[in-house]
Coordinates of C-alpha atoms and ligand atoms in Angstrom, one line a residue:
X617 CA 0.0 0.0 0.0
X618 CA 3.0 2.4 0.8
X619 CA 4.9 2.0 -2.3
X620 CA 1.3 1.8 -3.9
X621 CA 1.0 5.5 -2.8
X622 CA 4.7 6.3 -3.2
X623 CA 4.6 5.5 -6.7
X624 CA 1.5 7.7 -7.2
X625 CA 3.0 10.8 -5.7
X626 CA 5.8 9.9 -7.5
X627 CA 4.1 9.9 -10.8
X628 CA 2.0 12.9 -10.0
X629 CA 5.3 14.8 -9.6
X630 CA 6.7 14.1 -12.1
X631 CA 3.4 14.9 -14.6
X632 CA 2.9 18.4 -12.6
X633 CA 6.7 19.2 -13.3
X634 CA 6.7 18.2 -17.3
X635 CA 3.5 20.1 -17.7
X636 CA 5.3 23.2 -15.6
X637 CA 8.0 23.0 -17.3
X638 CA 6.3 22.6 -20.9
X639 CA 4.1 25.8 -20.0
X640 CA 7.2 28.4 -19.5
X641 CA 9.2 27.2 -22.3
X642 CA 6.4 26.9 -25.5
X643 CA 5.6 30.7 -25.5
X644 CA 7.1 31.6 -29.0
X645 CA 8.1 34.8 -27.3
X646 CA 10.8 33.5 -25.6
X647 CA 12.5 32.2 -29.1
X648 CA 11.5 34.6 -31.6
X649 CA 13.7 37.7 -31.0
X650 CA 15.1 39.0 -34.5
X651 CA 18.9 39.0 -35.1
X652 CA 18.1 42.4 -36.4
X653 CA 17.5 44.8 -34.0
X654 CA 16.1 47.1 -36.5
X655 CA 13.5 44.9 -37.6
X656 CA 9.7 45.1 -36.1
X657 CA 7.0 43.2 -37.5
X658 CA 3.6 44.8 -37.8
X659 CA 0.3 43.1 -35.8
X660 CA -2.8 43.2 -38.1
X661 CA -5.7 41.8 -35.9
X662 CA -7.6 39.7 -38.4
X663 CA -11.0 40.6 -39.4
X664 CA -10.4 42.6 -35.6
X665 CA -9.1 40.6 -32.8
X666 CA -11.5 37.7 -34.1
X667 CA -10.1 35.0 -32.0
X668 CA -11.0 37.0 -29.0
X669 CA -14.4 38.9 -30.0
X670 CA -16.6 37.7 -33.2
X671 CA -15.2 39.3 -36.6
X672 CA -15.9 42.1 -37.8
X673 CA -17.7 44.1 -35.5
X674 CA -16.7 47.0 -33.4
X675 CA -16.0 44.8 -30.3
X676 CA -13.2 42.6 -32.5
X677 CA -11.8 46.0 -33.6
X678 CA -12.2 47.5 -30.1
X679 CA -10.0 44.4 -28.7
X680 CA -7.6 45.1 -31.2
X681 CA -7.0 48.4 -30.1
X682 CA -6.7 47.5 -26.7
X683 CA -4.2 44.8 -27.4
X684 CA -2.1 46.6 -29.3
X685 CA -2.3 45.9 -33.0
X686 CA -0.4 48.0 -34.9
X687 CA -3.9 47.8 -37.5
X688 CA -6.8 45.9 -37.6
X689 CA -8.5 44.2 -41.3
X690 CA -12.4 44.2 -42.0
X691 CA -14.0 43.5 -45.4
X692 CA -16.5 45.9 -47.0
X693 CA -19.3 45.3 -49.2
X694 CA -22.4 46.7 -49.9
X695 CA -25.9 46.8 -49.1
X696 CA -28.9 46.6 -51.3
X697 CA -29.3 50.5 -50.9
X698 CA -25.6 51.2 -51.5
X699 CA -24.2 51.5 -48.0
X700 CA -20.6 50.4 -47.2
X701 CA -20.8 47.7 -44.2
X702 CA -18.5 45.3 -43.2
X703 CA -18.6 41.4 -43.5
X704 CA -16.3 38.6 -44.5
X705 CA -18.6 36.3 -46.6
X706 CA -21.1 37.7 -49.1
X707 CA -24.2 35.9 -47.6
X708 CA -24.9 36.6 -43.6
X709 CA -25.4 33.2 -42.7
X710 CA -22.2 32.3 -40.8
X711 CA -21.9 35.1 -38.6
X712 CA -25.2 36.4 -38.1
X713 CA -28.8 34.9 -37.1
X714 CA -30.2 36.1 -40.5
X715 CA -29.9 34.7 -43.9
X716 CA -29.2 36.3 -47.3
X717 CA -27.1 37.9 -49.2
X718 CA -25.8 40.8 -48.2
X719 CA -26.4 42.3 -51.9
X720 CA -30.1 41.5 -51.3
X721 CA -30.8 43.2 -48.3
X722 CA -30.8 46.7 -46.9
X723 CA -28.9 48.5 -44.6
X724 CA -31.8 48.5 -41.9
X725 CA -32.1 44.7 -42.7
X726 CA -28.4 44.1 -41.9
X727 CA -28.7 46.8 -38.6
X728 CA -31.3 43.9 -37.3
X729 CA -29.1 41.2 -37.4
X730 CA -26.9 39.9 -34.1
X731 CA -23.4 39.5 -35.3
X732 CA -22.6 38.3 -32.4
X733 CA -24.3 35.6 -30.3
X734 CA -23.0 33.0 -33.0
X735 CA -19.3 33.8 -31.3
X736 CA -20.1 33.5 -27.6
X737 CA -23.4 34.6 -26.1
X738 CA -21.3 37.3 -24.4
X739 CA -21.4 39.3 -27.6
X740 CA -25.6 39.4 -28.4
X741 CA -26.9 42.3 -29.8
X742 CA -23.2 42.7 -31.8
X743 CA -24.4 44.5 -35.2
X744 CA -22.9 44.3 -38.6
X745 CA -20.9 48.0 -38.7
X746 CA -20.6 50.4 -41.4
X747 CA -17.2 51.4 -42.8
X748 CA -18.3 54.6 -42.5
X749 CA -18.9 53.6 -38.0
X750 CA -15.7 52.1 -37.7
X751 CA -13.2 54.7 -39.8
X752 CA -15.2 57.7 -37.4
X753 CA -14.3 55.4 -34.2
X754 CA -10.9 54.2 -35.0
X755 CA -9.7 56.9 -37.0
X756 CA -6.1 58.2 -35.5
X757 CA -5.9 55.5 -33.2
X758 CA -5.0 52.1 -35.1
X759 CA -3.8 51.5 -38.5
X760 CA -6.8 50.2 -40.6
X761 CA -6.3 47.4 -43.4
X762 CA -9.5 48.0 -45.4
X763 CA -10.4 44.5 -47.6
X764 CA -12.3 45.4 -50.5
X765 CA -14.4 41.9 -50.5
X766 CA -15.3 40.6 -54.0
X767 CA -15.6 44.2 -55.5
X768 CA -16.3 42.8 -58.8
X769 CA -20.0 42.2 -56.7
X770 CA -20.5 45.9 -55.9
X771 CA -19.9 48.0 -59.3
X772 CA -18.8 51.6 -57.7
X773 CA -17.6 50.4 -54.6
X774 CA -14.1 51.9 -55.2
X775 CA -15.5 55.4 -55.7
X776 CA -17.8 54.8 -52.3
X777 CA -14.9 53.6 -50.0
X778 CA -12.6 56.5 -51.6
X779 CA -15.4 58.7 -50.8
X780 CA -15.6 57.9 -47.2
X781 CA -12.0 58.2 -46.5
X782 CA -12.1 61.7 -48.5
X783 CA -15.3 63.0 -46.6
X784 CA -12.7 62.1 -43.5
X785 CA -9.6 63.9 -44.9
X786 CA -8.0 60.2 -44.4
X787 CA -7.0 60.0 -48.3
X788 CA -3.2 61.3 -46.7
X789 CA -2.4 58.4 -44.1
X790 CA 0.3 59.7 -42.5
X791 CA 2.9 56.7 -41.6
X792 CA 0.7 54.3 -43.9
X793 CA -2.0 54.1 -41.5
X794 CA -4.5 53.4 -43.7
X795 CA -4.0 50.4 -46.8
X796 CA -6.9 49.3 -48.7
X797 CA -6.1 45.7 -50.9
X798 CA -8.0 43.0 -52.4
X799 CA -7.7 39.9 -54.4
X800 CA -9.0 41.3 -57.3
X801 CA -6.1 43.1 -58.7
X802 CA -7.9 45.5 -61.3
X803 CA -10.1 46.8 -58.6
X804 CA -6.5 48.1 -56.7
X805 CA -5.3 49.7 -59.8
X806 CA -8.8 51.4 -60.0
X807 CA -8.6 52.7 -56.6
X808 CA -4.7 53.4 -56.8
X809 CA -6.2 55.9 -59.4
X810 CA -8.7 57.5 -57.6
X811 CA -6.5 57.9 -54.7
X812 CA -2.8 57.7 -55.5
X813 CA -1.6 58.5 -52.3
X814 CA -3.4 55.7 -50.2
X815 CA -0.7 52.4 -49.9
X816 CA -2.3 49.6 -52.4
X817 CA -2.2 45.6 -50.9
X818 CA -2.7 42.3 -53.6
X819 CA -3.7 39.7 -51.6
X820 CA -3.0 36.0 -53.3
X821 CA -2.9 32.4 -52.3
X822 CA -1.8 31.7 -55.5
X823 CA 2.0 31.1 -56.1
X824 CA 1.6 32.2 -59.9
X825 CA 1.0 35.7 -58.5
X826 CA 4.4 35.9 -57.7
X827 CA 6.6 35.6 -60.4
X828 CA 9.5 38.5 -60.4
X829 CA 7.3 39.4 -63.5
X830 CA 4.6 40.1 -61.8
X831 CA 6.2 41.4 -59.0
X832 CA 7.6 44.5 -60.4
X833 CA 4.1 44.8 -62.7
X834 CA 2.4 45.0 -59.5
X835 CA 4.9 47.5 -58.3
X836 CA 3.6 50.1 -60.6
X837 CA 0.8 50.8 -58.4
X838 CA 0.8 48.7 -55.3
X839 CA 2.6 49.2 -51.7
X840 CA 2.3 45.2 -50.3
X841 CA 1.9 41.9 -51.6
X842 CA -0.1 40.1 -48.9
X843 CA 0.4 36.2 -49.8
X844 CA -1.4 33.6 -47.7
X845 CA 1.5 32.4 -45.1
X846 CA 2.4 29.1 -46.6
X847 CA 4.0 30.6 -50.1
X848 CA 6.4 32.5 -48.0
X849 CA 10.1 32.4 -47.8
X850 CA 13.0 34.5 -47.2
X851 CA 13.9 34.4 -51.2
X852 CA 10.3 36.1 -51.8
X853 CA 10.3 38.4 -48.8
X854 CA 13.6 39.7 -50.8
X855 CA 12.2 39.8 -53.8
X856 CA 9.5 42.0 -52.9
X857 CA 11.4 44.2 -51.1
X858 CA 13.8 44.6 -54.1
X859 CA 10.5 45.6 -56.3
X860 CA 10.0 48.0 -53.7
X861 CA 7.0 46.9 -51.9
X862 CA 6.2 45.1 -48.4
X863 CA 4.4 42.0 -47.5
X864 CA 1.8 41.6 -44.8
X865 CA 1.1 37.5 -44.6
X866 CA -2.1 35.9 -43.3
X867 CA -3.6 34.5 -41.8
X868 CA -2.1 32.9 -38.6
X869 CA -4.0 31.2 -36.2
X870 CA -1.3 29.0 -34.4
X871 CA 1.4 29.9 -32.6
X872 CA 3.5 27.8 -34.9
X873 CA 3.6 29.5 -37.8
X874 CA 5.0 32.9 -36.6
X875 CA 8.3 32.6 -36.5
X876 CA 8.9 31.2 -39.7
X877 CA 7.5 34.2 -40.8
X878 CA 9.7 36.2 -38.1
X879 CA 12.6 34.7 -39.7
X880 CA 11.5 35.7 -43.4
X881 CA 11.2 39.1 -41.9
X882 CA 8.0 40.1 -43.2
X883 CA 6.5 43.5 -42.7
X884 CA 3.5 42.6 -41.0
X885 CA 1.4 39.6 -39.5
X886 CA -2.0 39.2 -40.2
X887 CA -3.4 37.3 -37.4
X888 CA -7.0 36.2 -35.1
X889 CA -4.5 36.3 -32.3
X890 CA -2.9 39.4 -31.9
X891 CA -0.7 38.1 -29.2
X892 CA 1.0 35.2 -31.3
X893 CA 3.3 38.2 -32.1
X894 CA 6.1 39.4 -30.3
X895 CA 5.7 42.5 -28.4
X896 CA 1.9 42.3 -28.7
X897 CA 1.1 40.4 -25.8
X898 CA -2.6 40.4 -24.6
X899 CA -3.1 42.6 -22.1
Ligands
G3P715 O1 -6.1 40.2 -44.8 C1 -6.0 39.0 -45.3 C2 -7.2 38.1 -45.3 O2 -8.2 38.8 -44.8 C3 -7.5 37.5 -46.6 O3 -8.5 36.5 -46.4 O4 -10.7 35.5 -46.6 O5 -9.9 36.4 -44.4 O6 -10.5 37.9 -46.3 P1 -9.9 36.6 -45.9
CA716 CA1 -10.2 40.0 -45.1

C-alpha cells in the first residue's frame, strides 16, 4: 500500500513538473527575437481581434486596439441600398442569425441582425458595422487594413470607399495608417487611381501571383503583396522588397507558424490572435 501511494505521488510529480515546465518554455516569445535589432513586425488583428471577439464588428476591432495591434482588417461590401458595411462572406449566414445575401438586403435589414451571439453569447446584440462607423471610431488610433471583399459584386464600390475616407480627410495616411487591398487586382489599380496616395495591398494564395514578372508589374501601383503564409520564404520576402513593396502574410491562427514568418522578416502579421506576435502580448 506504501509504495502503492509512493509511486503515485511519485508519478504525480513528475506529470505536474513536465507540464510546468512545458508551459514556460512553449511561448514563442521567448524564441523569436530578430537577429536584427532594427527589424519590427507589424500586428494586423484579423477581421479585428476575431479569436477574441466575433469578426468584424466593433467589439473585434475594439479588442484590437486594446491589445495593441499596430492595425486591424475588416472587409466591405455593400448593401442593397448602396451602404458600405462590413462582412467577410457575401451571404450573412455564418456570422449572423439572419440569412441572405448581403447584396439583397438593406442597410436597416443588416442593422437587425446579431453579429454576435454565433461567437459566444457574451457578444448578443453585436451589429454588422458600417465602414463609415468604424473609420469615425478608430480613425487616428490604429492602422486600418481595409479588404475590399469581391468588388467585382459591388460595381462603384471603389468610388464609395474612396469617398468615405475623402469625406474624412483620411485620403493622406500619414505613416501608412491606412492600406486598402483585395484579391481582385484591377479593382486596386482602380482605386490606386482614384486615390494615389493611399498604400495599395494584392492579396493572393496563388504562387503564380508571384513571379518577379509580376512582381515588379504589381509594383507600378501597389505598396504590399499580402500572400497567404504558406508561399512565403525568405527568397520572396527579398524579392519583394527589391521591387520595392512590403508584405503583410495571413492569416495565422497557431502559434507555430510565426516565427517562420519572423525569420522571413516580413513587414507585418495578419493574425486572429494578436498576441502570437512578439511585443503584442494580450493585455
Ligand atoms: O487580410 C488577409 C485576409 O483577410 C484575406 O483572407 O478570406 O480572411 O478575407 P480573408
Ligand atoms: Ca479579409
Amino acid at each position: 500500500m506504501l509504495v502503492k501511494n509512493l509511486g503515485k505521488f511519485l508519478l504525480s510529480t513528475a506529470l505536474i513538473t513536465g507540464l510546468f515546465t512545458s508551459l514556460i518554455s512553449t511561448p514563442v516569445q521567448a524564441k523569436s527575437k530578430p537577429s536584427d535589432p532594427k527589424y519590427r513586425v507589424k500586428t494586423i488583428a484579423h477581421r479585428g481581434a476575431s479569436g477574441y471577439a466575433p469578426e468584424n464588428t466593433m467589439a473585434a476591432f475594439q479588442k484590437a486596439k486594446e491589445m495593441k495591434a499596430d492595425y486591424f482588417e475588416l472587409d466591405v461590401q455593400m448593401s442593397k441600398d448602396g451602404e458600405l458595411v462590413i462582412i467577410h462572406d457575401n451571404t450573412v449566414d455564418r456570422t449572423t442569425n439572419g440569412k441572405g445575401k448581403v447584396k439583397e438586403l438593406t442597410l436597416a435589414e443588416l442593422r437587425q441582425l446579431d453579429a454576435g451571439s454565433k461567437f459566444s453569447p457574451q457578444f448578443a446584440g453585436e451589429k454588422i458595422p458600417t465602414l463609415a462607423e468604424a473609420l469615425d471610431q478608430f480613425r487616428g488610433k490604429i492602422g486600418i487594413l481595409i479588404e475590399l471583399k469581391s468588388p467585382e459584386l459591388y460595381p462603384g464600390i471603389e468610388e464609395k470607399v474612396a469617398k468615405e475616407l475623402k469625406k474624412r480627410k483620411m485620403h493622406r495616411p500619414k505613416n501608412e495608417k491606412i492600406i486598402v487591398q483585395s484579391f481582385n487586382f484591377e479593382s486596386m489599380k482602380k482605386f490606386h487611381h482614384l486615390l494615389p496616395e493611399i498604400p495599395i495591398g494584392l492579396l493572393t494564395s496563388n504562387k503564380n501571383d508571384l513571379s518577379n514578372t509580376k512582381l515588379k508589374e504589381f509594383s507600378t501601383y501597389a505598396d504590399y503583396v499580402n500572400p497567404s503564409y504558406s508561399l512565403v520564404t525568405k527568397e520572396l520576402v527579398n524579392q519583394i522588397h527589391k521591387n520595392g513593396m512590403k508584405i503583410h502574410s495571413w492569416t495565422v491562427r497557431d502559434r507555430n507558424q510565426v516565427q517562420p514568418l519572423l525569420n522571413a522578416k516580413v513587414d507585418g502579421i495578419i493574425t486572429d490572435y494578436p498576441d502570437y506576435v512578439p511585443r503584442n502580448k494580450k493585455k
